[in-house]
Amino acid sequence: MTYSALIFAYRKPGTTPAQFREHWENSHVPLVKSISGPLFPLSHTRRYVHRTEGSGGGPANPNHPATIMVGTQEAIDYDGFAELTFENEEAFMAFVRAVSQGDAAARIAEDEEKFSDRGRMVIVRVGETNVTRRE
C-alpha cells in the first residue's frame, strides 16, 4: 500500500501567486528532486489555489482573493498544496532523512525562504483514500 503526505504551502509576503507557482515548479521541485535522487516520491502533485488580483481577500491575502465557491476567504490562506506519494512508509522516511539533514536541509530551507512562508507550512499524512469514478 502506498504512503502519502500533503504539504500545505503559503506564499512569502510580497510574493505574487504567479511568482510562488513559478519558483515552486521551476526551482524548488527540481532542487528537491536532485537532492533526493532515487528517494524522490513516486509522484509529487502540486495544486494551486486560484487567486485573482484585487481586493476582497482574507487577512493573509487581501490583494489576491481566492475564487471561493462555498465558504470564506479566511478559510483558504494557503496558496498551494502538494501530495507526495511513496511506495510505503519506509520510502517516505528515507526521503525525509535525505532532505532534512546537513547540507541538503540547509539548501532546501534557503530555497524555501525565497518564495514561501516556511513558518506556516503544514505537512500531514494522508489516511484512507476512497475514489468514486463516473461510470
mmCIF file with all atom_site columns, N, CA and C in Angstrom, residues 8 14 18 21 23 41 50 59 68 70 75 83 91-92 96 98 104-106 115-116 120 123:
data_model
loop_
_atom_site.group_PDB
_atom_site.id
_atom_site.type_symbol
_atom_site.label_atom_id
_atom_site.label_alt_id
_atom_site.label_comp_id
_atom_site.label_asym_id
_atom_site.label_entity_id
_atom_site.label_seq_id
_atom_site.pdbx_PDB_ins_code
_atom_site.Cartn_x
_atom_site.Cartn_y
_atom_site.Cartn_z
_atom_site.occupancy
_atom_site.B_iso_or_equiv
_atom_site.pdbx_formal_charge
_atom_site.auth_seq_id
_atom_site.auth_comp_id
_atom_site.auth_asym_id
_atom_site.auth_atom_id
_atom_site.pdbx_PDB_model_num
ATOM 1  N N  . PHE A 1 8   ? 0.820   21.751 2.799   1.00 0.00 ? 8   PHE A N  1
ATOM 2  C CA . PHE A 1 8   ? 0.085   22.989 2.556   1.00 0.00 ? 8   PHE A CA 1
ATOM 3  C C  . PHE A 1 8   ? 1.097   24.119 2.618   1.00 0.00 ? 8   PHE A C  1
ATOM 4  N N  . GLY A 1 14  ? 4.848   39.514 0.004   1.00 0.00 ? 14  GLY A N  1
ATOM 5  C CA . GLY A 1 14  ? 5.446   40.269 -1.095  1.00 0.00 ? 14  GLY A CA 1
ATOM 6  C C  . GLY A 1 14  ? 5.631   39.454 -2.366  1.00 0.00 ? 14  GLY A C  1
ATOM 7  N N  . ALA A 1 18  ? 1.743   34.135 -8.953  1.00 0.00 ? 18  ALA A N  1
ATOM 8  C CA . ALA A 1 18  ? 2.484   33.667 -10.139 1.00 0.00 ? 18  ALA A CA 1
ATOM 9  C C  . ALA A 1 18  ? 3.954   33.420 -9.800  1.00 0.00 ? 18  ALA A C  1
ATOM 10 N N  . ARG A 1 21  ? 4.171   30.159 -7.707  1.00 0.00 ? 21  ARG A N  1
ATOM 11 C CA . ARG A 1 21  ? 3.998   28.977 -8.556  1.00 0.00 ? 21  ARG A CA 1
ATOM 12 C C  . ARG A 1 21  ? 5.238   28.741 -9.419  1.00 0.00 ? 21  ARG A C  1
ATOM 13 N N  . HIS A 1 23  ? 8.346   29.622 -8.929  1.00 0.00 ? 23  HIS A N  1
ATOM 14 C CA . HIS A 1 23  ? 9.507   29.173 -8.157  1.00 0.00 ? 23  HIS A CA 1
ATOM 15 C C  . HIS A 1 23  ? 9.324   27.732 -7.689  1.00 0.00 ? 23  HIS A C  1
ATOM 16 N N  . PRO A 1 41  ? 9.702   11.006 -4.346  1.00 0.00 ? 41  PRO A N  1
ATOM 17 C CA . PRO A 1 41  ? 8.432   10.259 -4.343  1.00 0.00 ? 41  PRO A CA 1
ATOM 18 C C  . PRO A 1 41  ? 8.068   9.669  -5.706  1.00 0.00 ? 41  PRO A C  1
ATOM 19 N N  . HIS A 1 50  ? -6.746  29.079 -6.932  1.00 0.00 ? 50  HIS A N  1
ATOM 20 C CA . HIS A 1 50  ? -6.976  30.084 -7.963  1.00 0.00 ? 50  HIS A CA 1
ATOM 21 C C  . HIS A 1 50  ? -7.189  31.426 -7.272  1.00 0.00 ? 50  HIS A C  1
ATOM 22 N N  . PRO A 1 59  ? -7.387  38.045 5.446   1.00 0.00 ? 59  PRO A N  1
ATOM 23 C CA . PRO A 1 59  ? -6.281  38.767 6.078   1.00 0.00 ? 59  PRO A CA 1
ATOM 24 C C  . PRO A 1 59  ? -4.904  38.406 5.512   1.00 0.00 ? 59  PRO A C  1
ATOM 25 N N  . ILE A 1 68  ? -13.601 31.617 -4.281  1.00 0.00 ? 68  ILE A N  1
ATOM 26 C CA . ILE A 1 68  ? -14.342 30.810 -3.307  1.00 0.00 ? 68  ILE A CA 1
ATOM 27 C C  . ILE A 1 68  ? -15.688 30.416 -3.902  1.00 0.00 ? 68  ILE A C  1
ATOM 28 N N  . VAL A 1 70  ? -17.737 27.984 -2.045  1.00 0.00 ? 70  VAL A N  1
ATOM 29 C CA . VAL A 1 70  ? -18.512 27.841 -0.814  1.00 0.00 ? 70  VAL A CA 1
ATOM 30 C C  . VAL A 1 70  ? -17.546 28.107 0.332   1.00 0.00 ? 70  VAL A C  1
ATOM 31 N N  . ALA A 1 75  ? -10.866 30.955 5.267   1.00 0.00 ? 75  ALA A N  1
ATOM 32 C CA . ALA A 1 75  ? -10.648 29.506 5.333   1.00 0.00 ? 75  ALA A CA 1
ATOM 33 C C  . ALA A 1 75  ? -9.551  29.037 4.381   1.00 0.00 ? 75  ALA A C  1
ATOM 34 N N  . GLU A 1 83  ? 0.668   16.726 -2.997  1.00 0.00 ? 83  GLU A N  1
ATOM 35 C CA . GLU A 1 83  ? 0.538   15.360 -2.495  1.00 0.00 ? 83  GLU A CA 1
ATOM 36 C C  . GLU A 1 83  ? 1.769   14.600 -2.944  1.00 0.00 ? 83  GLU A C  1
ATOM 37 N N  . ALA A 1 91  ? 9.857   4.142  2.544   1.00 0.00 ? 91  ALA A N  1
ATOM 38 C CA . ALA A 1 91  ? 10.348  5.004  1.467   1.00 0.00 ? 91  ALA A CA 1
ATOM 39 C C  . ALA A 1 91  ? 10.160  6.472  1.835   1.00 0.00 ? 91  ALA A C  1
ATOM 40 N N  . PHE A 1 92  ? 9.023   6.787  2.463   1.00 0.00 ? 92  PHE A N  1
ATOM 41 C CA . PHE A 1 92  ? 8.779   8.156  2.922   1.00 0.00 ? 92  PHE A CA 1
ATOM 42 C C  . PHE A 1 92  ? 9.840   8.569  3.933   1.00 0.00 ? 92  PHE A C  1
ATOM 43 N N  . VAL A 1 96  ? 12.550  11.627 3.853   1.00 0.00 ? 96  VAL A N  1
ATOM 44 C CA . VAL A 1 96  ? 12.629  12.642 4.901   1.00 0.00 ? 96  VAL A CA 1
ATOM 45 C C  . VAL A 1 96  ? 14.053  12.747 5.434   1.00 0.00 ? 96  VAL A C  1
ATOM 46 N N  . ALA A 1 98  ? 16.786  12.036 3.859   1.00 0.00 ? 98  ALA A N  1
ATOM 47 C CA . ALA A 1 98  ? 17.650  12.582 2.806   1.00 0.00 ? 98  ALA A CA 1
ATOM 48 C C  . ALA A 1 98  ? 17.531  14.092 2.679   1.00 0.00 ? 98  ALA A C  1
ATOM 49 N N  . ALA A 1 104 ? 21.810  19.207 2.734   1.00 0.00 ? 104 ALA A N  1
ATOM 50 C CA . ALA A 1 104 ? 20.546  19.085 1.992   1.00 0.00 ? 104 ALA A CA 1
ATOM 51 C C  . ALA A 1 104 ? 19.465  19.937 2.648   1.00 0.00 ? 104 ALA A C  1
ATOM 52 N N  . ALA A 1 105 ? 19.338  19.818 3.956   1.00 0.00 ? 105 ALA A N  1
ATOM 53 C CA . ALA A 1 105 ? 18.326  20.597 4.674   1.00 0.00 ? 105 ALA A CA 1
ATOM 54 C C  . ALA A 1 105 ? 18.593  22.090 4.547   1.00 0.00 ? 105 ALA A C  1
ATOM 55 N N  . ALA A 1 106 ? 19.840  22.488 4.621   1.00 0.00 ? 106 ALA A N  1
ATOM 56 C CA . ALA A 1 106 ? 20.188  23.909 4.503   1.00 0.00 ? 106 ALA A CA 1
ATOM 57 C C  . ALA A 1 106 ? 19.858  24.442 3.117   1.00 0.00 ? 106 ALA A C  1
ATOM 58 N N  . PHE A 1 115 ? 10.568  31.934 -1.570  1.00 0.00 ? 115 PHE A N  1
ATOM 59 C CA . PHE A 1 115 ? 9.218   32.026 -2.126  1.00 0.00 ? 115 PHE A CA 1
ATOM 60 C C  . PHE A 1 115 ? 8.103   31.655 -1.158  1.00 0.00 ? 115 PHE A C  1
ATOM 61 N N  . SER A 1 116 ? 8.423   30.999 -0.052  1.00 0.00 ? 116 SER A N  1
ATOM 62 C CA . SER A 1 116 ? 7.352   30.521 0.822   1.00 0.00 ? 116 SER A CA 1
ATOM 63 C C  . SER A 1 116 ? 7.509   31.029 2.245   1.00 0.00 ? 116 SER A C  1
ATOM 64 N N  . ARG A 1 120 ? 4.628   28.774 8.301   1.00 0.00 ? 120 ARG A N  1
ATOM 65 C CA . ARG A 1 120 ? 3.201   28.437 8.207   1.00 0.00 ? 120 ARG A CA 1
ATOM 66 C C  . ARG A 1 120 ? 2.955   27.111 7.501   1.00 0.00 ? 120 ARG A C  1
ATOM 67 N N  . ILE A 1 123 ? 2.478   19.894 7.088   1.00 0.00 ? 123 ILE A N  1
ATOM 68 C CA . ILE A 1 123 ? 2.600   18.606 6.403   1.00 0.00 ? 123 ILE A CA 1
ATOM 69 C C  . ILE A 1 123 ? 1.784   17.606 7.210   1.00 0.00 ? 123 ILE A C  1
#
